[in-house]
C-alpha cells in the first residue's frame, strides 16, 4: 500500500518543499542583518529555520491524506 503511493508522496513533498523555499527567498530581505555584527546570528537563525521547515514539510506529508 505504502509502496504504491510512494511516488505521489515524493511529488507532493517536493512541491511543498519548493513552495517553502520560495517563501524563504521572498521574505529573506526582511531578516537581513542591519550591520555585520548580526550576520552570524542571522546565519544561525536561517540554518535553524531551514531545518525546521524541512522537517515540518516532511511531517506534513506523512500526516496528509492526499
C-alpha positions as protocol buffer text, in pm:
chain_id: "A"
residue {
  index: 1
  type: UNK
  ca { x: 0 y: 0 z: 0 }
}
residue {
  index: 2
  type: UNK
  ca { x: 270 y: 247 z: 101 }
}
residue {
  index: 3
  type: UNK
  ca { x: 486 y: 147 z: -194 }
}
residue {
  index: 4
  type: UNK
  ca { x: 205 y: 222 z: -441 }
}
residue {
  index: 5
  type: UNK
  ca { x: 163 y: 581 z: -318 }
}
residue {
  index: 6
  type: UNK
  ca { x: 536 y: 642 z: -274 }
}
residue {
  index: 7
  type: UNK
  ca { x: 592 y: 842 z: -599 }
}
residue {
  index: 8
  type: UNK
  ca { x: 297 y: 1072 z: -530 }
}
residue {
  index: 9
  type: UNK
  ca { x: 422 y: 1128 z: -174 }
}
residue {
  index: 10
  type: UNK
  ca { x: 761 y: 1234 z: -311 }
}
residue {
  index: 11
  type: UNK
  ca { x: 595 y: 1458 z: -569 }
}
residue {
  index: 12
  type: UNK
  ca { x: 375 y: 1630 z: -310 }
}
residue {
  index: 13
  type: UNK
  ca { x: 671 y: 1666 z: -73 }
}
residue {
  index: 14
  type: UNK
  ca { x: 885 y: 1827 z: -343 }
}
residue {
  index: 15
  type: UNK
  ca { x: 604 y: 2069 z: -428 }
}
residue {
  index: 16
  type: UNK
  ca { x: 571 y: 2174 z: -64 }
}
residue {
  index: 17
  type: UNK
  ca { x: 948 y: 2200 z: -23 }
}
residue {
  index: 18
  type: UNK
  ca { x: 982 y: 2424 z: -330 }
}
residue {
  index: 19
  type: UNK
  ca { x: 694 y: 2640 z: -206 }
}
residue {
  index: 20
  type: UNK
  ca { x: 862 y: 2680 z: 133 }
}
residue {
  index: 21
  type: UNK
  ca { x: 1195 y: 2770 z: -31 }
}
residue {
  index: 22
  type: UNK
  ca { x: 1018 y: 3035 z: -238 }
}
residue {
  index: 23
  type: UNK
  ca { x: 861 y: 3179 z: 77 }
}
residue {
  index: 24
  type: UNK
  ca { x: 1202 y: 3192 z: 248 }
}
residue {
  index: 25
  type: UNK
  ca { x: 1356 y: 3367 z: -54 }
}
residue {
  index: 26
  type: UNK
  ca { x: 1068 y: 3616 z: -71 }
}
residue {
  index: 27
  type: UNK
  ca { x: 1082 y: 3720 z: 294 }
}
residue {
  index: 28
  type: UNK
  ca { x: 1459 y: 3679 z: 342 }
}
residue {
  index: 29
  type: UNK
  ca { x: 1542 y: 4053 z: 296 }
}
residue {
  index: 30
  type: UNK
  ca { x: 1324 y: 4137 z: 597 }
}
residue {
  index: 31
  type: UNK
  ca { x: 1562 y: 3936 z: 817 }
}
residue {
  index: 32
  type: UNK
  ca { x: 1887 y: 4055 z: 660 }
}
residue {
  index: 33
  type: UNK
  ca { x: 2125 y: 4198 z: 922 }
}
residue {
  index: 34
  type: UNK
  ca { x: 2143 y: 4576 z: 951 }
}
residue {
  index: 35
  type: UNK
  ca { x: 2513 y: 4552 z: 1037 }
}
residue {
  index: 36
  type: UNK
  ca { x: 2785 y: 4289 z: 1014 }
}
residue {
  index: 37
  type: UNK
  ca { x: 2764 y: 4201 z: 1384 }
}
residue {
  index: 38
  type: UNK
  ca { x: 2424 y: 4043 z: 1328 }
}
residue {
  index: 39
  type: UNK
  ca { x: 2538 y: 3839 z: 1027 }
}
residue {
  index: 40
  type: UNK
  ca { x: 2645 y: 3529 z: 1220 }
}
residue {
  index: 41
  type: UNK
  ca { x: 2330 y: 3527 z: 1434 }
}
residue {
  index: 42
  type: UNK
  ca { x: 2120 y: 3565 z: 1121 }
}
residue {
  index: 43
  type: UNK
  ca { x: 2306 y: 3278 z: 956 }
}
residue {
  index: 44
  type: UNK
  ca { x: 2241 y: 3052 z: 1256 }
}
residue {
  index: 45
  type: UNK
  ca { x: 1874 y: 3152 z: 1260 }
}
residue {
  index: 46
  type: UNK
  ca { x: 1827 y: 3060 z: 896 }
}
residue {
  index: 47
  type: UNK
  ca { x: 2005 y: 2728 z: 942 }
}
residue {
  index: 48
  type: UNK
  ca { x: 1754 y: 2651 z: 1217 }
}
residue {
  index: 49
  type: UNK
  ca { x: 1462 y: 2781 z: 1009 }
}
residue {
  index: 50
  type: UNK
  ca { x: 1561 y: 2573 z: 706 }
}
residue {
  index: 51
  type: UNK
  ca { x: 1593 y: 2258 z: 915 }
}
residue {
  index: 52
  type: UNK
  ca { x: 1259 y: 2329 z: 1084 }
}
residue {
  index: 53
  type: UNK
  ca { x: 1078 y: 2387 z: 754 }
}
residue {
  index: 54
  type: UNK
  ca { x: 1238 y: 2075 z: 605 }
}
residue {
  index: 55
  type: UNK
  ca { x: 1119 y: 1866 z: 900 }
}
residue {
  index: 56
  type: UNK
  ca { x: 777 y: 2036 z: 906 }
}
residue {
  index: 57
  type: UNK
  ca { x: 726 y: 1970 z: 535 }
}
residue {
  index: 58
  type: UNK
  ca { x: 819 y: 1605 z: 577 }
}
residue {
  index: 59
  type: UNK
  ca { x: 585 y: 1558 z: 875 }
}
residue {
  index: 60
  type: UNK
  ca { x: 311 y: 1747 z: 692 }
}
residue {
  index: 61
  type: UNK
  ca { x: 332 y: 1500 z: 404 }
}
residue {
  index: 62
  type: UNK
  ca { x: 334 y: 1200 z: 636 }
}
residue {
  index: 63
  type: UNK
  ca { x: 18 y: 1330 z: 805 }
}
residue {
  index: 64
  type: UNK
  ca { x: -159 y: 1446 z: 488 }
}
residue {
  index: 65
  type: UNK
  ca { x: -424 y: 1224 z: 331 }
}
residue {
  index: 66
  type: UNK
  ca { x: -363 y: 1316 z: -33 }
}
